[in-house]
CSV table of C-alpha atoms in Angstrom, one decimal:
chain,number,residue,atom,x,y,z
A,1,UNK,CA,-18.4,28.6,-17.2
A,2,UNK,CA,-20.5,26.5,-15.3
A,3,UNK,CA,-19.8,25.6,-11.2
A,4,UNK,CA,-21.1,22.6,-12.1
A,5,UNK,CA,-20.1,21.1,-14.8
A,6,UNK,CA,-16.4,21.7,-13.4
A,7,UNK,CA,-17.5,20.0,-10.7
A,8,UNK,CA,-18.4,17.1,-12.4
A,9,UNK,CA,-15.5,17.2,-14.7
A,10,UNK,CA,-13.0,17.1,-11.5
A,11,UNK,CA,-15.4,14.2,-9.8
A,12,UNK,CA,-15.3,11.8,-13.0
A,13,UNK,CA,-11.0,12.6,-13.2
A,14,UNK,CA,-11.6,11.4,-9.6
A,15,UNK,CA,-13.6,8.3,-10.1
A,16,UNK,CA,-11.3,6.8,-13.3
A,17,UNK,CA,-8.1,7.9,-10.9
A,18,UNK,CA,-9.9,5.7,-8.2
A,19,UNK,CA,-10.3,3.0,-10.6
A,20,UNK,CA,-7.2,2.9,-11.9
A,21,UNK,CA,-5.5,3.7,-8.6
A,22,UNK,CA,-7.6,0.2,-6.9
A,23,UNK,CA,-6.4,-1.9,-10.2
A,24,UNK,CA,-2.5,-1.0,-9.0
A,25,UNK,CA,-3.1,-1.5,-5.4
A,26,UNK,CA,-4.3,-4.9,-6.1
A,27,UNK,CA,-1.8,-6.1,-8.6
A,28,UNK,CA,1.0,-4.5,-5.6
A,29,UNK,CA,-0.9,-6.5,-3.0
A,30,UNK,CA,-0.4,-9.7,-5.1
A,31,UNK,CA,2.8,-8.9,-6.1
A,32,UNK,CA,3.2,-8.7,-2.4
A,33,UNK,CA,1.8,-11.8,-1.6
A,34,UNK,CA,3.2,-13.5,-4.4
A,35,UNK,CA,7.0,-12.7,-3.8
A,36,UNK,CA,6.7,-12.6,0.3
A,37,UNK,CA,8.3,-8.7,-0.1
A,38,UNK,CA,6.8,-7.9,3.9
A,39,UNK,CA,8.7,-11.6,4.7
A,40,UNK,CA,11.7,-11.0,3.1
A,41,UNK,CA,12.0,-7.5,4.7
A,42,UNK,CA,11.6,-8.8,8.0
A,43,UNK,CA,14.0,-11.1,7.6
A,44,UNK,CA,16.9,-8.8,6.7
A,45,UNK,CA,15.8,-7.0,9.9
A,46,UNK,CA,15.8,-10.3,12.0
A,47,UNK,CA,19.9,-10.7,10.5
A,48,UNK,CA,20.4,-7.8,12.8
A,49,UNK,CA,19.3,-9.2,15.8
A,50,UNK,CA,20.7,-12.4,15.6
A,51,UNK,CA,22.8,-12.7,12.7
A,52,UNK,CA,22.6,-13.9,8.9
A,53,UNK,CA,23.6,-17.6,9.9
A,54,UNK,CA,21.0,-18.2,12.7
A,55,UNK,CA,18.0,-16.4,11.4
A,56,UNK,CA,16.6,-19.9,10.0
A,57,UNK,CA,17.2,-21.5,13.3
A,58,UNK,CA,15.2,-17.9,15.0
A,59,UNK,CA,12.2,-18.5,13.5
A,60,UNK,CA,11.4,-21.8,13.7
A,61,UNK,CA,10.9,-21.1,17.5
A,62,UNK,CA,7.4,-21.6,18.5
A,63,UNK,CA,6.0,-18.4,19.2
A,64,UNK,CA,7.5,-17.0,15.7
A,65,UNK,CA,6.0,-20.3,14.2
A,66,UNK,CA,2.7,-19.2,15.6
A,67,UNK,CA,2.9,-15.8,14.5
A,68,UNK,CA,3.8,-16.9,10.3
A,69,UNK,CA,0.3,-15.8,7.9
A,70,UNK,CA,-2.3,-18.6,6.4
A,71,UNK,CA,-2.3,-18.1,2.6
A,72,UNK,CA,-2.8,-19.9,-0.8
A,73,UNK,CA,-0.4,-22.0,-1.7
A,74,UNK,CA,-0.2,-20.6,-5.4
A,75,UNK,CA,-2.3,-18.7,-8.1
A,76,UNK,CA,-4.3,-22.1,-8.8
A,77,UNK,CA,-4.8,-23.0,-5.0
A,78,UNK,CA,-7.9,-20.1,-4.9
A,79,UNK,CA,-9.6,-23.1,-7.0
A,80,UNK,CA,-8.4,-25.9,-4.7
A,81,UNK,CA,-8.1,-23.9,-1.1
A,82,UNK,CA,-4.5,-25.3,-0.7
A,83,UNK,CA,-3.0,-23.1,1.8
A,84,UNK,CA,0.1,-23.0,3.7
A,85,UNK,CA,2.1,-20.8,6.1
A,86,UNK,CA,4.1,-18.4,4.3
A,87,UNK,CA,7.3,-16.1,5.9
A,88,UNK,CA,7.2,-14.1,9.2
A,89,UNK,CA,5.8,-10.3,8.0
A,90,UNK,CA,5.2,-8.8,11.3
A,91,UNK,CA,6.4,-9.7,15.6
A,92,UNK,CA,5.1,-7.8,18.0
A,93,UNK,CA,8.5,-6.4,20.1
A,94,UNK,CA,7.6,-7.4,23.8
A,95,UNK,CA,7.5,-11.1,21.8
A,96,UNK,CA,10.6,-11.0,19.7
A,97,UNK,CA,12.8,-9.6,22.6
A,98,UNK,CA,11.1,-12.8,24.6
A,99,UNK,CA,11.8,-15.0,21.3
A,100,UNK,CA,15.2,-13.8,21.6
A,101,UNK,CA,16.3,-14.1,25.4
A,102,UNK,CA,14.8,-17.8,24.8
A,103,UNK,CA,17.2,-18.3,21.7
A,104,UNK,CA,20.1,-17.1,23.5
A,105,UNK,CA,19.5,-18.8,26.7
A,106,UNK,CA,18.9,-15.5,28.8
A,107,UNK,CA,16.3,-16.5,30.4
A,108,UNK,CA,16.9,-15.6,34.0
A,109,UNK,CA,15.4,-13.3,36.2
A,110,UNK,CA,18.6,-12.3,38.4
A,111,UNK,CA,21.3,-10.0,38.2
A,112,UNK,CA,24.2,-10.6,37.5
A,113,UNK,CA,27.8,-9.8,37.7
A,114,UNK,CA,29.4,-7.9,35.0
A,115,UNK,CA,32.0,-10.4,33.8
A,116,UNK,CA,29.6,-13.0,34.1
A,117,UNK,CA,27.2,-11.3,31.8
A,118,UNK,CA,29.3,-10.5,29.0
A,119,UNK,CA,30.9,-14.2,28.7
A,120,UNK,CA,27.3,-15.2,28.5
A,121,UNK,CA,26.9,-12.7,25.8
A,122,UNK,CA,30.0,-13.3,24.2
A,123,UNK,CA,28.8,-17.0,23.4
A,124,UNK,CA,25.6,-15.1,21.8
A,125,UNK,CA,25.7,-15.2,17.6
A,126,UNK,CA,27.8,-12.6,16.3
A,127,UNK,CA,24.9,-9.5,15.3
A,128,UNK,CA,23.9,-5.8,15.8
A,129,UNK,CA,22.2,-6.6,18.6
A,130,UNK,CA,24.8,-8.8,20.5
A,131,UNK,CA,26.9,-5.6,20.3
A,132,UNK,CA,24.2,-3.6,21.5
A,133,UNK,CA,23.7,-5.9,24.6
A,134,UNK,CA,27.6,-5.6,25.3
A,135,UNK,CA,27.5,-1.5,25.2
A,136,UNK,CA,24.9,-1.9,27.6
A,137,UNK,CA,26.8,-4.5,29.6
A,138,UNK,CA,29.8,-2.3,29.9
A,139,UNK,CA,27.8,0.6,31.0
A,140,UNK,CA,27.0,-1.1,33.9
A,141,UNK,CA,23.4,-2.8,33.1
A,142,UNK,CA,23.5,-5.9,34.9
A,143,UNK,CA,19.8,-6.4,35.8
A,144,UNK,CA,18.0,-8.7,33.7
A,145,UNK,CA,14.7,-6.4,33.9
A,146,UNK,CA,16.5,-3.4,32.6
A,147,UNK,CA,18.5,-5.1,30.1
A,148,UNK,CA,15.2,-6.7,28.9
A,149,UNK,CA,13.8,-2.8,28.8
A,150,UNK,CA,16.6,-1.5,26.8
A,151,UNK,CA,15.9,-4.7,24.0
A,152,UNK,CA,12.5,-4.4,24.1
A,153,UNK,CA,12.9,-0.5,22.8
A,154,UNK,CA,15.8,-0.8,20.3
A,155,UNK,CA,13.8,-4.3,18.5
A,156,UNK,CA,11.0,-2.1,18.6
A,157,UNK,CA,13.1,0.5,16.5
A,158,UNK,CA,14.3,-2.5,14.4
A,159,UNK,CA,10.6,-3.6,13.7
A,160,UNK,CA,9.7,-0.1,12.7
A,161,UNK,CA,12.4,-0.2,9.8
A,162,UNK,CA,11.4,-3.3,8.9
A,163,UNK,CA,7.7,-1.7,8.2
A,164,UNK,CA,9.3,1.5,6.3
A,165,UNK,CA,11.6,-0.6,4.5
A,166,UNK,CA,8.2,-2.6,3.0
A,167,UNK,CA,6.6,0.6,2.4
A,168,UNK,CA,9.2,2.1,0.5
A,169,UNK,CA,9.2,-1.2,-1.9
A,170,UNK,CA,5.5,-1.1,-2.8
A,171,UNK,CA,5.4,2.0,-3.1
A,172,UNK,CA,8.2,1.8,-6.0
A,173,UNK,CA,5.8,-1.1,-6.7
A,174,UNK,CA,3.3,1.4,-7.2
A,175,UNK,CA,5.2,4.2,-9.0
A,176,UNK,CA,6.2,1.4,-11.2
A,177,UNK,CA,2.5,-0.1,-12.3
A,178,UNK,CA,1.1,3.3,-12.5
A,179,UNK,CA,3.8,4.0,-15.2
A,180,UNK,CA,3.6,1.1,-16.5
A,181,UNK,CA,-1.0,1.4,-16.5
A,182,UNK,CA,-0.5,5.1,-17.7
A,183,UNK,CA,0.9,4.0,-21.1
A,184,UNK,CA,-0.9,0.4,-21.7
A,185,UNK,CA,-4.2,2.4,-21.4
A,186,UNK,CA,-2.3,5.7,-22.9
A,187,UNK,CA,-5.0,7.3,-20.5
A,188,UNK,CA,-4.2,11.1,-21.2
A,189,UNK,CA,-5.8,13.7,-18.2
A,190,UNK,CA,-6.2,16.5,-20.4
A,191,UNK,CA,-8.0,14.4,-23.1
A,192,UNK,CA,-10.0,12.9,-20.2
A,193,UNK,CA,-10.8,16.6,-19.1
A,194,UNK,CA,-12.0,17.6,-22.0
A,195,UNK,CA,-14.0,14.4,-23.0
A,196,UNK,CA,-15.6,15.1,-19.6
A,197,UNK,CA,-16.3,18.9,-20.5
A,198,UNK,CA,-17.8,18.2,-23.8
A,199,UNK,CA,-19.7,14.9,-23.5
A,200,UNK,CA,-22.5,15.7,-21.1
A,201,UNK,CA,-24.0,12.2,-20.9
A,202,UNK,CA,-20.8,10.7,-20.2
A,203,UNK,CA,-20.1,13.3,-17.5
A,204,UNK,CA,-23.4,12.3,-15.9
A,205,UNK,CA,-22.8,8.8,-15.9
A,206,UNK,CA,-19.2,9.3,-14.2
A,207,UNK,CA,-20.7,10.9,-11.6
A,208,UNK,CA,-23.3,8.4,-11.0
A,209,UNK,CA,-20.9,5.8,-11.1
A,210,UNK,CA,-18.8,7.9,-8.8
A,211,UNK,CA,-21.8,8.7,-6.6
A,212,UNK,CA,-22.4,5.0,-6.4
A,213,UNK,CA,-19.3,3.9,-5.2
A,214,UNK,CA,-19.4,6.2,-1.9
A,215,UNK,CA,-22.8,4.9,-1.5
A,216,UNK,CA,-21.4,1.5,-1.1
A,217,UNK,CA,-18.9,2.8,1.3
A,218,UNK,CA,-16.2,0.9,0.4
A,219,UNK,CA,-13.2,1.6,-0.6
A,220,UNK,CA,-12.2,-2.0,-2.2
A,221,UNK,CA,-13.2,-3.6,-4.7
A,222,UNK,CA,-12.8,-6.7,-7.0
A,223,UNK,CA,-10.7,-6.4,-10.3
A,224,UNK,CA,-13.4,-7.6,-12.9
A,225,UNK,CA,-15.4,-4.8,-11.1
A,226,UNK,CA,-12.8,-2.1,-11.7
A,227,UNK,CA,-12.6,-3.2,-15.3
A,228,UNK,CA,-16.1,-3.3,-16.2
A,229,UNK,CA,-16.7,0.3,-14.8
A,230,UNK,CA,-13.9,1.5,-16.9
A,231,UNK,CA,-15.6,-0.4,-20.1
A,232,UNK,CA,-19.2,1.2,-18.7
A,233,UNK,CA,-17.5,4.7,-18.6
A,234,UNK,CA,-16.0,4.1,-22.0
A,235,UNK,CA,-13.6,6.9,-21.8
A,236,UNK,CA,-10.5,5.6,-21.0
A,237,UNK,CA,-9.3,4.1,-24.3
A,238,UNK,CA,-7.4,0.8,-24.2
A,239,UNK,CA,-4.3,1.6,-26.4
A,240,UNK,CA,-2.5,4.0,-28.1
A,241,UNK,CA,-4.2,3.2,-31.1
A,242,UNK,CA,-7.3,4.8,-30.2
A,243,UNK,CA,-5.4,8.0,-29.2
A,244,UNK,CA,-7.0,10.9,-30.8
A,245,UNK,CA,-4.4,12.4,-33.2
A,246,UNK,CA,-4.3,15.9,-35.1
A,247,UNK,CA,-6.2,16.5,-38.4
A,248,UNK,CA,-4.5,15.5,-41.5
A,249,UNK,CA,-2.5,19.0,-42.7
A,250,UNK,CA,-1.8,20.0,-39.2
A,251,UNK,CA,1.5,22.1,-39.0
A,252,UNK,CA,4.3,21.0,-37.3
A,253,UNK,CA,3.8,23.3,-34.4
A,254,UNK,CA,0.3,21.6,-34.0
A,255,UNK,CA,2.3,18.1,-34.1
A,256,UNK,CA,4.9,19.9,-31.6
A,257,UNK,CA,1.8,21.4,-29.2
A,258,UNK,CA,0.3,17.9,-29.4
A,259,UNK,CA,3.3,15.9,-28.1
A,260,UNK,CA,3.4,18.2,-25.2
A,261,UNK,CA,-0.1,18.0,-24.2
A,262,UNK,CA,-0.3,14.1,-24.4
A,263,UNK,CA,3.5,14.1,-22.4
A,264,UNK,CA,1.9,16.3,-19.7
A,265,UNK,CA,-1.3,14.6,-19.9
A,266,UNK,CA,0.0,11.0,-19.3
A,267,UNK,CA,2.6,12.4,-16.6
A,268,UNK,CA,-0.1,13.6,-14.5
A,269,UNK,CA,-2.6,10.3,-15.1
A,270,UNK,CA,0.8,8.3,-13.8
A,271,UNK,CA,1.3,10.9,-11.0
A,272,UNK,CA,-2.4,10.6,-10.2
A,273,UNK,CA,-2.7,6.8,-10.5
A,274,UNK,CA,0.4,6.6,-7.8
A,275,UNK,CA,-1.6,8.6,-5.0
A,276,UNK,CA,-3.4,5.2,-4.6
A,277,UNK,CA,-7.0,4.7,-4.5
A,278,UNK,CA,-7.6,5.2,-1.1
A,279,UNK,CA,-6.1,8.7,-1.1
A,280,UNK,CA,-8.9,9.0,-4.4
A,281,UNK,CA,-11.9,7.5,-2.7
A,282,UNK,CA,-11.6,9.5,0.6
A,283,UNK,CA,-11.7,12.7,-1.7
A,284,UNK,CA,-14.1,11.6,-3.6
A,285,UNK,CA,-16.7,10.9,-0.7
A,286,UNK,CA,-15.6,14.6,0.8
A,287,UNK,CA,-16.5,16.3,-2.8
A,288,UNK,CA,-19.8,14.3,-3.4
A,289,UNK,CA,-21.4,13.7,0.5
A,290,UNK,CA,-21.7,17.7,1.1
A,291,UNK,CA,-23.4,17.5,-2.6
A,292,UNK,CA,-26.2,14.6,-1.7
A,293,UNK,CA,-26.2,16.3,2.3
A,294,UNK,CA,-27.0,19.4,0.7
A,295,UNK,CA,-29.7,18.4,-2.0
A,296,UNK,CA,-31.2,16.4,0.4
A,297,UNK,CA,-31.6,19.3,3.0
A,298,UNK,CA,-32.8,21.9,-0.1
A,299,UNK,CA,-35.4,18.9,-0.9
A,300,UNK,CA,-36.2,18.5,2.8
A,301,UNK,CA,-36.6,21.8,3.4
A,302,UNK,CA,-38.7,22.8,0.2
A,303,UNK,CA,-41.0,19.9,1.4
A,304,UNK,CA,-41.8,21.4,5.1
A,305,UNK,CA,-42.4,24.8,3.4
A,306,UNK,CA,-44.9,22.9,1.4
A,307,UNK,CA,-46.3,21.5,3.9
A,308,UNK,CA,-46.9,24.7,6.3
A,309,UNK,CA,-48.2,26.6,3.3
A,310,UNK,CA,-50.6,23.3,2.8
A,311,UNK,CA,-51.6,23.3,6.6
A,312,UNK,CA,-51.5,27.2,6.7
């Protein structure tokens, strides 16, 4: 067996895992987008601090207003550059603990007495993080510096959460569309391996492709792009009907081994696909830069041989 033909076989998997990987990170991003999912997720972390009933009031302070992404309007505002402001994704903590202490009037830079403290809190809107101020309170934090210390680190906690619980939705986003890609495309891994091991031209022109795209160094890329090196590569079929069965008068067990392979095969494309591209395109530059460093040095270094043996 050849070094590197498997090589090459394992670098065009990683190229059509890359492209199909960036297809479902953008369709995730504009699902994203689309549906406000970072927005919506901050907000059911902003209910904590000051309540499901004043949230809407929260945010249409100022400095929150300020802080509220510039995007298209709609799908049919890319044509028409319509843009608006669209739902609160991300607020630094040091500015929603001062967003807050503005909202509930604590503003003062004193300290003051117990009782006096928790009345003031008291009037606050009923939420996690009232009753995080009043545990405080009654543990004998009465400066307005500490108290401010204290928020500053639990919101920060609360902003974190607010970040894992976006990530954990696109990336069931992304489980989801991989799936969902995997069996539109009925792209098959094994099939694609052995496509790859038999069809030498194709193989080459995988690995130029993939070549191509570290070259550009970048690890985005538009979706008409994506598609048209799929169609180039013209190895990942575009429906089932194109799926390579058995010969007529196979046997049953050939039917049976079949079924497994292509099950397996599309379990691992899905699996694959729901790395992400990213995680495909940093492995493919680490698999084909040592490859170009290398020929590059050999060619290099053939031609200074040369040219001491021409000047010797």
């Amino acid at each position: 067996m050849s070094i590197s033909q498997a090589l090459e076989v394992v670098i065009g998997l990683i190229f059509v895992f890359y492209v199909l990987g960036s297809i479902v990170s953008l369709i995730t991003q504009w699902i994203n987008e689309a549906f406000e999912t970072r927005g919506k997720s901050l907000e059911r972390h902003l209910m904590k601090i000051v309540g499901s009933k004043h949230v809407g009031d929260f945010v249409k302070l100022p400095q929150l207003q300020a802080l509220r992404p510039i995007r298209y309007k709609n799908w049919f505002s890319v044509l028409t550059s319509a843009t608006e402001p669209k739902m609160l994704e991300k607020i630094p903590a040091s500015t929603l603990v001062e967003s807050y202490f503005d909202f509930v009037g604590l503003t003062a830079s004193k300290e003051f007495q117990a009782d006096e403290l928790k009345e003031l809190i008291s009037a606050f809107p009923e939420s996690e993080g009232k009753q995080a101020m009043l545990k405080w309170v009654n543990q004998g934090v009465t400066n307005i510096e500490e108290l401010r210390k204290r928020t500053t680190t639990y919101f920060g906690g609360v902003m974190e959460q607010a970040s894992a619980t976006f990530r954990a939705n696109a990336r069931s986003f992304v489980i989801i569309l991989s799936i969902l890609l995997t069996l539109v495309l009925g792209t098959d891994s094994i099939q694609l391996a052995r496509t790859l091991w038999n069809n030498a031209g194709v193989r080459a022109l995988a690995v130029a492709q993939a070549e191509l795209v570290v070259r550009q160094d970048d690890a985005e890329a538009r979706m008409d792009d994506l598609i048209q090196q799929l169609l180039d590569l013209n190895i990942v079929r575009i429906g089932w009907w194109q799926t390579e069965l058995p010969p007529a008068g196979s046997t049953v067990g050939e039917w049976v081994w079949f079924s497994v392979l292509k099950v397996l095969g599309l379990g691992l494309t899905a699996a694959a696909i729901s790395q992400g591209s990213s995680f495909w395109y940093d492995l493919l530059k680490k698999i084909t830069t040592p490859t170009s460093s290398s020929s590059s040095s050999s060619s290099g270094g053939g031609s200074s041989s040369s040219s001491s043996s021409s000047s010797g």
